[in-house]
Every structure is written in structure tokens, then in C-alpha cells.
Short mmCIF file of C-alpha atoms in Angstrom, two decimals:
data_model
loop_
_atom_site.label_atom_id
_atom_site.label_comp_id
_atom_site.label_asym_id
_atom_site.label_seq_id
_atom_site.Cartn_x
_atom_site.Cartn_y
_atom_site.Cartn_z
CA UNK A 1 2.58 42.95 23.12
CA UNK A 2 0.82 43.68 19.69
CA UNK A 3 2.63 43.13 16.42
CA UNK A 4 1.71 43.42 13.35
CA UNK A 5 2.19 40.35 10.76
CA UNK A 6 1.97 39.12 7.19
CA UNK A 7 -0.81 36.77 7.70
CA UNK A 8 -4.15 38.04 5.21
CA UNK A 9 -6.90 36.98 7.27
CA UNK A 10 -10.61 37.18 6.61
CA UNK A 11 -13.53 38.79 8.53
CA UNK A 12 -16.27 37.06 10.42
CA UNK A 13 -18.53 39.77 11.06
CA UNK A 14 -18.60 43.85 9.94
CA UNK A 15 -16.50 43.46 6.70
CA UNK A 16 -16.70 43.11 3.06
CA UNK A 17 -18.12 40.30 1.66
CA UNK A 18 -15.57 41.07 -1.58
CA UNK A 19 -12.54 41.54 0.75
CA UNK A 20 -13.06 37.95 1.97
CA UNK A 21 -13.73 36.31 -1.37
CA UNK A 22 -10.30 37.78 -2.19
CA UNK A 23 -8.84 36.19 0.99
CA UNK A 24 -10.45 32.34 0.14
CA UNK A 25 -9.28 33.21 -3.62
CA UNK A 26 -5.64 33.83 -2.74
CA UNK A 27 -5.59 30.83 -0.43
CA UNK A 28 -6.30 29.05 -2.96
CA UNK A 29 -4.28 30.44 -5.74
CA UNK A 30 -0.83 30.36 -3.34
CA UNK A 31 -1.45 26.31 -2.35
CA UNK A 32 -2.56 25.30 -6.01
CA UNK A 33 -4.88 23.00 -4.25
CA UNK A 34 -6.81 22.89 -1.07
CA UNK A 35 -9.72 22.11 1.22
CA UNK A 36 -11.86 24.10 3.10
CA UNK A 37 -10.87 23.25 6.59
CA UNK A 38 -7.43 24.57 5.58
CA UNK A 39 -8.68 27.83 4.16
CA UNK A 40 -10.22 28.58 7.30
CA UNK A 41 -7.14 27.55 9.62
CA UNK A 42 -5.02 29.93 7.60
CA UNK A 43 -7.64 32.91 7.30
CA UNK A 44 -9.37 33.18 10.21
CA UNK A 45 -12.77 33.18 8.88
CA UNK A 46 -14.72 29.96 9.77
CA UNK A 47 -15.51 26.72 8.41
CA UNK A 48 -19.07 27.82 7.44
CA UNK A 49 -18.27 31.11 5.93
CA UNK A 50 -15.55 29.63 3.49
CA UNK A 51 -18.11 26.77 2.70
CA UNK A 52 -20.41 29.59 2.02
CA UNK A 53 -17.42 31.70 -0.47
CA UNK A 54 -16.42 28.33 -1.93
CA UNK A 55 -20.00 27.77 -3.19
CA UNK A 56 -20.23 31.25 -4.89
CA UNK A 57 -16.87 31.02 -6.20
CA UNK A 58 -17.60 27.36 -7.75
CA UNK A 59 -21.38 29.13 -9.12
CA UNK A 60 -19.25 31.84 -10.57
CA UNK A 61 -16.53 29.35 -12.26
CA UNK A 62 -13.98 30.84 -11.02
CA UNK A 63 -12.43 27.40 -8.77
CA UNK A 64 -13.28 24.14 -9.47
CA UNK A 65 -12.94 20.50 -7.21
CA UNK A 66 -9.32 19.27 -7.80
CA UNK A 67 -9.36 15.57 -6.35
CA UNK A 68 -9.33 14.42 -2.83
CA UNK A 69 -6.89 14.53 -0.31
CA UNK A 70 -6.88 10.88 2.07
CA UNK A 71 -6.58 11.92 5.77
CA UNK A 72 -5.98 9.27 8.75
CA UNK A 73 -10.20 9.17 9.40
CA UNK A 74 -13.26 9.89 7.87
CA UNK A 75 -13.98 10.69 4.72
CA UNK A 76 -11.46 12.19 2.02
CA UNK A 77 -10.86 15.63 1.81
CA UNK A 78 -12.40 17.96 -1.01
CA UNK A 79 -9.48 20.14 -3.29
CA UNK A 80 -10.35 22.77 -4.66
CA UNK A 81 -8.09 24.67 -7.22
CA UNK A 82 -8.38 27.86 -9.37
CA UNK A 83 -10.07 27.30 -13.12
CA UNK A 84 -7.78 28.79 -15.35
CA UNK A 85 -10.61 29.25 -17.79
CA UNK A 86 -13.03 30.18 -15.47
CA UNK A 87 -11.60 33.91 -15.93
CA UNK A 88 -9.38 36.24 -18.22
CA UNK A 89 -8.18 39.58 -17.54
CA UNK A 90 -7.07 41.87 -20.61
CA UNK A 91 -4.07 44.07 -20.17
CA UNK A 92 -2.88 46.78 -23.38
CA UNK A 93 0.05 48.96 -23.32
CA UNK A 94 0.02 52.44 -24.49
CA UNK A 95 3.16 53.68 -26.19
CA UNK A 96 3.93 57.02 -28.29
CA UNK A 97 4.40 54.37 -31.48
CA UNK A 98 3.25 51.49 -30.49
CA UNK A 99 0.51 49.55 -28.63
CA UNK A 100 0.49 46.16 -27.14
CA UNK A 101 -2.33 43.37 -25.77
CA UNK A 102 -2.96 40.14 -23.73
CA UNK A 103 -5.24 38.62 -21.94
CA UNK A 104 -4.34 36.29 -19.32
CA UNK A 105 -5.74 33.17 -17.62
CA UNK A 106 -6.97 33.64 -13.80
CA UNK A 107 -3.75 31.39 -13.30
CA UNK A 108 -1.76 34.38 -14.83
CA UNK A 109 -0.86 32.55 -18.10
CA UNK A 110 -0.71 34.44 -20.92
CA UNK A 111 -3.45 33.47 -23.63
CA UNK A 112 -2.44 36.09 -26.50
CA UNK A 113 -0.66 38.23 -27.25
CA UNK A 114 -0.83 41.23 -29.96
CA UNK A 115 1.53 43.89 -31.39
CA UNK A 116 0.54 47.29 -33.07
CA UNK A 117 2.07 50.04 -34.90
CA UNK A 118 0.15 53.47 -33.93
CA UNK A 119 0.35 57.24 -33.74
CA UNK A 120 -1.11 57.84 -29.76
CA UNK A 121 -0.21 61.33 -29.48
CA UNK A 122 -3.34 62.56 -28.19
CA UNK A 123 -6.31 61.44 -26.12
CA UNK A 124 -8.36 60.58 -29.22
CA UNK A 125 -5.86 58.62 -30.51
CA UNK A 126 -5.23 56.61 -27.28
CA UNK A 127 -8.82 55.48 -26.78
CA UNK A 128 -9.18 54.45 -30.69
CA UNK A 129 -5.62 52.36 -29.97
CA UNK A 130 -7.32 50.66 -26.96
CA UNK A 131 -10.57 50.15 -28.29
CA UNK A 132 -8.95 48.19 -31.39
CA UNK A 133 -6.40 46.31 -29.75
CA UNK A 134 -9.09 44.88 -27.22
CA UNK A 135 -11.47 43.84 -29.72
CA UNK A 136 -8.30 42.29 -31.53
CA UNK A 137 -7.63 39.91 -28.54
CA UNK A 138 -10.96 39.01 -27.29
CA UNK A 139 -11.74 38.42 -30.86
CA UNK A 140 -9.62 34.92 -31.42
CA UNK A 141 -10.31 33.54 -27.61
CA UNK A 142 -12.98 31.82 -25.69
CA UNK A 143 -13.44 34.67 -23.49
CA UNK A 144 -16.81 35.82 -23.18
CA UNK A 145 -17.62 39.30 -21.82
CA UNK A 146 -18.91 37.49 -18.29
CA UNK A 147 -15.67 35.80 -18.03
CA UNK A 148 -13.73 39.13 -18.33
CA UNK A 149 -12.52 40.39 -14.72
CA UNK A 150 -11.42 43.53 -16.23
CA UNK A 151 -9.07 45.93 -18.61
CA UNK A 152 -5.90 47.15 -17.21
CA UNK A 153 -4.09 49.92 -18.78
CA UNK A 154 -0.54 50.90 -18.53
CA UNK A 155 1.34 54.15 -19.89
CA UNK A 156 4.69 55.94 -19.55
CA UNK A 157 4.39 58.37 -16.69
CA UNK A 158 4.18 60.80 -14.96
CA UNK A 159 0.68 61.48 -14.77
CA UNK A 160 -0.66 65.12 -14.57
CA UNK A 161 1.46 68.21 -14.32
CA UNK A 162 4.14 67.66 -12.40
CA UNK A 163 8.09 69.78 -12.56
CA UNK A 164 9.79 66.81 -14.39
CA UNK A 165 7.24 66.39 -17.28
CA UNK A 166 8.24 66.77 -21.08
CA UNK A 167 10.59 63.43 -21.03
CA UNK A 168 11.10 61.91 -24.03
CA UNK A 169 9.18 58.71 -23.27
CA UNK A 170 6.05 59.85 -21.98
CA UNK A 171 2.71 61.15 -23.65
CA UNK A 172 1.88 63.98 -23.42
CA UNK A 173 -1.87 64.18 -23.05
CA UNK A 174 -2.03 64.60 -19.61
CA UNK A 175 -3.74 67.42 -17.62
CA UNK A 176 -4.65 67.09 -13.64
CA UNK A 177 -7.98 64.45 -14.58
CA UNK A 178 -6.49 61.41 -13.07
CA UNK A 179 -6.28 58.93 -16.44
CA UNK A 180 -8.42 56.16 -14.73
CA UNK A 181 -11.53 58.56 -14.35
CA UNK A 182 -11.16 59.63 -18.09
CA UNK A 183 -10.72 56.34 -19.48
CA UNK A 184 -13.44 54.81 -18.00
CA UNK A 185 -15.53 57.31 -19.02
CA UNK A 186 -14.26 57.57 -22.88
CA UNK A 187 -14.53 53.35 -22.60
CA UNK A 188 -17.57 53.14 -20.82
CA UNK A 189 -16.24 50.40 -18.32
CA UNK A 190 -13.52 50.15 -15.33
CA UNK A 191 -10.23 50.55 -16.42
CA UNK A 192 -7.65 50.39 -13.73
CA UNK A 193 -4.47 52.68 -14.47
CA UNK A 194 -0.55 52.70 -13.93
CA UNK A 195 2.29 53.70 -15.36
CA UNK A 196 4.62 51.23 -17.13
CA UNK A 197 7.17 50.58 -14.26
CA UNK A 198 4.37 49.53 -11.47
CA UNK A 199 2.48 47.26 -14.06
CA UNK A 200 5.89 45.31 -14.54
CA UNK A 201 6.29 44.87 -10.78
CA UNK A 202 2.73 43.59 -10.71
CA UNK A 203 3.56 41.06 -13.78
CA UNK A 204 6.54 39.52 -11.62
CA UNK A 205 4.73 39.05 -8.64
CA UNK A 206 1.69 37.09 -10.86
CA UNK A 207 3.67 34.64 -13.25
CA UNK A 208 7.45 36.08 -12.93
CA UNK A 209 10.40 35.78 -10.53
CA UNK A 210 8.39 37.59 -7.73
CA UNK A 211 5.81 34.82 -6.65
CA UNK A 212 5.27 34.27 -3.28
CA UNK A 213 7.19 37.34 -2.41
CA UNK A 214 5.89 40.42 -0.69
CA UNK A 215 8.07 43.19 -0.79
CA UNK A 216 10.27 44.19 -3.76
CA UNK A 217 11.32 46.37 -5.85
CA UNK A 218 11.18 46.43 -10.07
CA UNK A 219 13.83 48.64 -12.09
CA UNK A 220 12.08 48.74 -15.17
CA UNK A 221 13.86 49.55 -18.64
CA UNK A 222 11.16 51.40 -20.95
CA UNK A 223 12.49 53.35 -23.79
CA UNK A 224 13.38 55.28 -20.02
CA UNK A 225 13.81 53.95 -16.97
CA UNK A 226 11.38 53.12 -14.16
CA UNK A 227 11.12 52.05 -10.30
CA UNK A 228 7.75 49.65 -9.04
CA UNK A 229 8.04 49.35 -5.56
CA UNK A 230 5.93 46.56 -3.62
CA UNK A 231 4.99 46.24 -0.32
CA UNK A 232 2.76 43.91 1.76
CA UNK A 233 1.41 42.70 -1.79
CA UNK A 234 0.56 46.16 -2.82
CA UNK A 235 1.89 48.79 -5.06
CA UNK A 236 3.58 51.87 -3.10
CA UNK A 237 2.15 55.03 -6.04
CA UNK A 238 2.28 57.83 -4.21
CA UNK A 239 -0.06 60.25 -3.50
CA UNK A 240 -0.41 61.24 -7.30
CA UNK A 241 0.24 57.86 -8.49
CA UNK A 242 3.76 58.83 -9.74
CA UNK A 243 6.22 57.26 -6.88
CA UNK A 244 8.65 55.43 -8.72
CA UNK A 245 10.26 58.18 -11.35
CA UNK A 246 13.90 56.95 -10.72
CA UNK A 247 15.08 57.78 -14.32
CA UNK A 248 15.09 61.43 -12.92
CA UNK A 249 17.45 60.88 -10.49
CA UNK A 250 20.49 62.99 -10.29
CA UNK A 251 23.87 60.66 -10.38
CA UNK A 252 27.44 61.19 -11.00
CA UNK A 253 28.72 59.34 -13.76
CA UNK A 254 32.29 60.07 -15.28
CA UNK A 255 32.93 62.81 -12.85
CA UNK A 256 29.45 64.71 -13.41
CA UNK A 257 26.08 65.17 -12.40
CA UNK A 258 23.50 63.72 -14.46
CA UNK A 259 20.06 62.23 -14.52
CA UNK A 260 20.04 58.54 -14.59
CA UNK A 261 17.92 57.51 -17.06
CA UNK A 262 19.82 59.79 -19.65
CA UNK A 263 23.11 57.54 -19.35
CA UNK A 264 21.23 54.04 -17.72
CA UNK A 265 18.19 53.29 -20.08
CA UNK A 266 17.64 51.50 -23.74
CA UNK A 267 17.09 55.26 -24.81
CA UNK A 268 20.40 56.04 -23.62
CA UNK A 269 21.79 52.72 -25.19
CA UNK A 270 20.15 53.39 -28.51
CA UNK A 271 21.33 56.86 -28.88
CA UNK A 272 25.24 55.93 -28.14
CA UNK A 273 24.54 53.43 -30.62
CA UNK A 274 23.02 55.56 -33.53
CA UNK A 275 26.18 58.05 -32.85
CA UNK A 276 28.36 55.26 -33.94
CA UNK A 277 26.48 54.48 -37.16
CA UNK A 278 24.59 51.82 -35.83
CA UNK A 279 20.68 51.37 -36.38
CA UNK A 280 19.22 48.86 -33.98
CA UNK A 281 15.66 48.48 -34.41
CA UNK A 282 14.14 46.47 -31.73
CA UNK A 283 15.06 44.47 -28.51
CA UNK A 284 16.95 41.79 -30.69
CA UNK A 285 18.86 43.55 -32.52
CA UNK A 286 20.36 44.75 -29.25
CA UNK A 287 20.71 41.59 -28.11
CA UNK A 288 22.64 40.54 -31.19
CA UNK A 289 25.50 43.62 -30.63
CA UNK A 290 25.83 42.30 -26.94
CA UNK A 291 26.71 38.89 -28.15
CA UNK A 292 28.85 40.31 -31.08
CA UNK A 293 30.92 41.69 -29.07
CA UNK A 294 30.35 45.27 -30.11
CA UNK A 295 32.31 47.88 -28.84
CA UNK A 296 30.22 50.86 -28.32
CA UNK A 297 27.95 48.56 -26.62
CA UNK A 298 30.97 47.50 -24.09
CA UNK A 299 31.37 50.98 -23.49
CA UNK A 300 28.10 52.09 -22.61
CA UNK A 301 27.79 49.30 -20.49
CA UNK A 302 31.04 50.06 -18.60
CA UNK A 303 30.04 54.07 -18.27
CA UNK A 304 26.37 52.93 -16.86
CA UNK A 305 27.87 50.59 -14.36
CA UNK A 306 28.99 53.48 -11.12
CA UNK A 307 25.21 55.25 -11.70
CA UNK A 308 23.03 52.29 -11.52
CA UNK A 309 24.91 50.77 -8.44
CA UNK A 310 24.24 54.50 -7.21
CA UNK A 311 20.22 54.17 -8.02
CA UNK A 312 20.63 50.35 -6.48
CA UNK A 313 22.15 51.27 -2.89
CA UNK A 314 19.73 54.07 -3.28
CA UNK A 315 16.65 51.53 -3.28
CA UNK A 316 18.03 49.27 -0.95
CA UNK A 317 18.42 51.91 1.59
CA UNK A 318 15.07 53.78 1.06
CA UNK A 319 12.42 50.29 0.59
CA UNK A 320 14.47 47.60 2.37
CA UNK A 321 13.02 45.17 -0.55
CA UNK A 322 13.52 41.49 -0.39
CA UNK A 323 15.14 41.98 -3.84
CA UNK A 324 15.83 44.19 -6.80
CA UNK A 325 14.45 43.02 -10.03
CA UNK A 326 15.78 44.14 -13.19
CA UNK A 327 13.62 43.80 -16.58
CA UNK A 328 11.93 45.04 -19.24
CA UNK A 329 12.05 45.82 -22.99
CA UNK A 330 15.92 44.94 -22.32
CA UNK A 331 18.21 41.75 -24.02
CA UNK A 332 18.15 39.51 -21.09
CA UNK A 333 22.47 39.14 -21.73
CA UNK A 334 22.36 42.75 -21.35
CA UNK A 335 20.69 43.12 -18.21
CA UNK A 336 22.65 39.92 -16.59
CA UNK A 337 25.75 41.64 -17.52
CA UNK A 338 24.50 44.67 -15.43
CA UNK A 339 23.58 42.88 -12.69
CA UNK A 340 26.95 41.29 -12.75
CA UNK A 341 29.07 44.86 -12.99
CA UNK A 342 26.66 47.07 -10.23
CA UNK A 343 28.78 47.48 -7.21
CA UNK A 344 26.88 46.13 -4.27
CA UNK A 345 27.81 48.39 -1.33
CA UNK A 346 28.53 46.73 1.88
CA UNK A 347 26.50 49.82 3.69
CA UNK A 348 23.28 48.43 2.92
CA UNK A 349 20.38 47.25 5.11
CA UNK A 350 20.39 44.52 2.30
CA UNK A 351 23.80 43.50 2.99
CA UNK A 352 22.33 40.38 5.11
CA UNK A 353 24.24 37.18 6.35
CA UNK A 354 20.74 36.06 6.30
CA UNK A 355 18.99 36.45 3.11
CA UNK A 356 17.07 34.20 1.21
CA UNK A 357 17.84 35.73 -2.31
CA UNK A 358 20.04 37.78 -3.84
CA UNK A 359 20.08 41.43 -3.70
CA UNK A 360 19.51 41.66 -7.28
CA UNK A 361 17.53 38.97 -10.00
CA UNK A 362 16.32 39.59 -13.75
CA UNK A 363 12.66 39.69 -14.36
CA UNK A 364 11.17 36.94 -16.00
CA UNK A 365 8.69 38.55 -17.75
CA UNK A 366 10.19 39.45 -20.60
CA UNK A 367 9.74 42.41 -23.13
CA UNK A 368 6.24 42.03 -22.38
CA UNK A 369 6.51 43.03 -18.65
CA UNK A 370 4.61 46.28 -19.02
CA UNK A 371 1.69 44.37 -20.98
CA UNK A 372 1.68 41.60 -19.05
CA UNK A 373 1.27 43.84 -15.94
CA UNK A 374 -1.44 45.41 -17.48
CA UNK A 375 -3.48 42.70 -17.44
CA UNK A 376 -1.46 41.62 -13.98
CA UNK A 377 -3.04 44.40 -12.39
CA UNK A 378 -6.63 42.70 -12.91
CA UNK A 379 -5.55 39.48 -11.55
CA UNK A 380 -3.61 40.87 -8.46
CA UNK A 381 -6.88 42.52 -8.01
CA UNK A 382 -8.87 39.71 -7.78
CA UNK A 383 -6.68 37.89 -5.38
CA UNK A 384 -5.26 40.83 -2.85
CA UNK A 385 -7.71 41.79 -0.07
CA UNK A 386 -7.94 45.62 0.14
CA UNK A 387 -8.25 45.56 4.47
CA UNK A 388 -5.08 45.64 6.17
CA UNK A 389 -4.11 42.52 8.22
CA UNK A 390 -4.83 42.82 11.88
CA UNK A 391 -3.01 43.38 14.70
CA UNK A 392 -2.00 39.65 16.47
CA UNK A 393 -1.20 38.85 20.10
CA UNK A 394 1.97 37.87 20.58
#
């Protein structure tokens, strides 16, 4: 019988040479610190070829020795561990007002951070925004351009024309040139590309609530509202790079039919808000009506209750994830008390006597998420082998 599992193993003979620097790379990254034999038990590629990866990887900087580990005979057993410094990924977030930067460690810490007010309207306008705010970051760091693994990019979707475009929190710039291809050539490097909702998946799975799991799903809370979806380690985009658009979804709320993201989102939020005379400005000042008790706030967060269990059973029953995060540019009281008031149905594949964790968590990340994935994206790149696993006896 032949069975597929989760096991990322390398390839002795006919395969990349990248794919299985990425395999020796994770190892390493997932056991913090390890020696070669036990690389090659767990990936499949043998002792000699991982001795052979582990001395480019040490030439390149990227891992360094980490100690020795004392076995029953012989000599003590080489560690090796990733060198945080040994690379930096940059990661800038494009907003119609705003633009954000980091650049992480290869360990996925963040390094620092930077905050811009802009006008990105147009194309023009969104390369100027990126060129400045990556020069801004790499300017106070030890980051040298060797040492940089690469520039992720994130922006509100959808990308190209598509029947649900014109929402209030996208750009619209777009025509059918998929934005990675023009960006890299308007940068004059490799820029890899997603909207905001898959780059805050990505930032969960490298430093949030998400490590060590490989199959999830990310409800992300832009100024709209957002779905990442990951599986086997990977990103599910779609065929157009737009899977995800949840905040389009039709729901009933209140006894009608409405699109989610126009009653579940921090736009939706900020509007009901401003109708009551109230001006919040930012994420905290959110987070300060929550905890004030404020009753507008109370009832917007009783109304969005029935449609985002709706969108959650939805999720459950379509990707089967491990869990549901929720995060974003959202108070983290405000998104615990939504997690507490959705409605878990009981016809769910994730309704499980057997689960490890709960059906939904809040994202760690932070406001940041979408940033943070940016430069996530680089990382996760360096570390996930693009070949599927292979098939294993059973």
C-alpha cells in the first residue's frame, strides 16, 4: 500500500541541489540544534551529502557549530544551529495611506521596524514608497546587501481584473501583469508578491502561534477582511493568486444577506463608530473603547457574532485546518472577545474528540502581521523545499 506522508525528505540523485539545501536548512531550523547523522536519518539524503550541504551552508554563514552533543561512544557529536545574523530578509507593506518595513533575522526575529505616511495610489507612487522604505531599514542595520535573502512585498488584493474589484481597501493599480513580474522589473531585483491575508498566515507559521504546524488557516482583519489558507507548509493562492477573498462572502446577518467583510471587519467597526460621533484613529484607540466599555462597540460586536461563525464553519468545512487563526491590525481584547462569541457548530469535520488545539487561536503577530509576513515570505522560502514529499511504503 502507498501513502502519502508529511515527512520533507531530500534527494540523493536527479534533484535540485537548492531543494535539498532547503531540506538540511529546515532540519535544522525545526530542532534548534543538531548533528549531521540526524539530518540525514530524518531526510533521507545521506551522511555524505548533508556533510557536503552543511559545509556550504557554514561557507555561506548561514548555520554555525552550536556545541557538542556526548553520545554513549566515540567522539562527541557536532551541533549545528541556524546564525541569526548570518541572514535578513526585508518585508514592506503597501497600503492606500500608509507603508510599513522590517527586516527579520534568518531565526524570524524582527530587527526593525518602520512606519510611513504615503499617497500609493498609483504604480509610480508604489515603487517610490518601496524604494524609500527599504533604504530606510537597511540603512540603521548590519545587513549588508550579501546577507539579504530577499524583499517580500505584500498588498491588499485582488490582483488583476477580476468581478469583485473596486473594494474599498484595495489599490487600484492593477491590470492583468501579475505584480511580481512588474515589480521586479521597476526594482530591478526579485520581489516575491502576496496579498495582505497570505503574508499574515506566512508570519504565524515563522515566529507566531503557527510554528510547527502544517495546515491552517489565517482570518486576517485589514482595513477588510482576509482568508490565508496553509497546507503542507505552503500557501493555497489560487490559480490567479487571489484564493482567500472571504470578505466577499455573502452572509445573513440580522435577517439579510450581506457581504461579510461589510458588517465583520475594522472598516466595518470604524464606520459604526464614526456614525456615533466617535473618531478612532488607530488600532489603540479601538482598543481603548473595548475596554471602556463603549456601547456602539458592544453592539457591533454582538451584530458580527452569527456572520463570522457563518465564515468559520464555512472554513472548517472547506480546508479541514488544524486551526483558525484570528489576527491582524485588530485590539487583541477585541478579537478574543470574538473568538469567545462565534458559535462553533457541532457539524464540523473540526468538531474532533481528538484535537490537539482549539478550533480557533489569536495570532500572535500583532498589527504587524501583514509586514511581518512580508518579510516571512523570504524566510519560509529559504526553509520550505519546493518538491513534493514522496510516496512511502507502508
Amino acid at each position: 500500500m502507498i501513502a502519502l506522508t508529511d515527512r520533507v525528505v531530500g534527494a540523493n540523485a536527479g534533484r535540485s541541489r537548492g531543494h535539498n539545501r532547503q531540506v538540511v536548512l529546515g532540519r535544522i531550523r525545526s530542532a534548534t540544534r543538531i548533528g549531521r547523522a540526524d539530518i540525514a536519518k530524518a531526510s533521507g539524503l545521506s551522511t555524505q551529502a548533508v556533510s557536503n550541504i552543511i559545509a556550504d551552508l557554514m561557507e555561506d554563514g548561514l548555520i554555525v557549530q552550536q556545541g557538542h552533543r556526548a553520545v554513549s561512544r566515540g567522539v562527541p557529536v557536532v551541533q549545528y544551529s541556524l546564525n541569526p545574523v548570518g541572514g535578513f530578509a526585508a518585508g514592506i507593506e503597501i497600503r492606500p495611506d500608509v507603508v510599513f518595513g522590517t527586516l527579520l533575522n534568518l531565526c524570524g526575529e524582527p530587527v526593525i521596524e518602520r512606519r510611513k505616511q504615503v499617497r500609493t495610489k498609483d504604480r509610480d507612487g508604489v515603487v517610490a514608497a518601496i524604494h524609500q522604505m527599504q533604504a530606510a531599514i537597511l540603512k540603521d542595520t548590519d545587513c549588508t546587501s550579501d546577507r539579504l535573502l530577499g524583499l517580500g512585498v505584500v498588498m491588499p488584493g485582488p490582483f488583476g481584473r477580476t468581478g469583485i474589484e473596486g473594494g474599498a481597501s484595495e489599490l487600484p493599480i492593477w491590470d492583468n501583469t501579475p505584480p511580481d513580474v512588474w515589480l521586479s522589473d521597476m526594482l530591478g531585483q526579485p520581489v516575491l508578491v502576496e496579498n495582505d491575508a497570505n503574508a499574515a498566515a506566512i508570519a504565524e507559521r515563522v515566529s507566531g502561534v503557527a510554528q510547527g504546524l502544517n495546515s491552517y488557516a489565517f482570518l486576517y482583519f485589514g482595513s477588510g477582511l482576509g482568508l490565508g489558507v496553509v497546507h503542507d507548509g505552503r500557501l493555497m493562492t489560487g490559480a490567479f493568486g487571489n484564493a482567500g477573498e472571504i470578505g466577499t462572502l455573502q452572509v445573513s446577518s440580522e435577517g439579510r444577506h450581506v457581504m461579510l467583510e461589510d458588517v465583520v471587519s475594522r472598516r466595518s467597526l470604524t464606520e459604526a463608530l464614526k456614525r456615533a460621533g466617535l473618531a478612532p484613529q488607530n488600532v489603540d484607540d479601538l482598543a481603548r473603547l473595548y475596554q471602556s466599555g463603549d456601547a456602539t462597540m458592544k453592539d457591533w460586536l454582538t451584530r458580527a457574532a452569527e456572520p463570522l461563525s457563518a465564515a468559520i464553519s464555512i472554513v472548517e468545512n472547506l480546508f479541514d485546518p488544524q486551526t483558525i487563526i484570528l489576527g491582524g491590525a485588530m485590539p487583541d481584547n477585541i478579537l478574543d472577545h470574538l473568538a469567545s462569541a462565534v458559535r462553533l457548530t457541532e457539524r464540523s469535520v473540526s468538531n474532533r474528540t481528538t484535537r490537539a488545539l482549539p478550533r480557533l487561536m489569536r495570532g500572535a503577530s500583532g498589527r504587524m502581521t501583514a509586514t511581518l509576513g512580508a518579510a516571512a515570505l523570504v524566510v519560509n522560502h529559504a526553509f520550505t523545499p519546493k518538491i513534493a514529499p514522496q510516496p512511502q511504503e507502508l
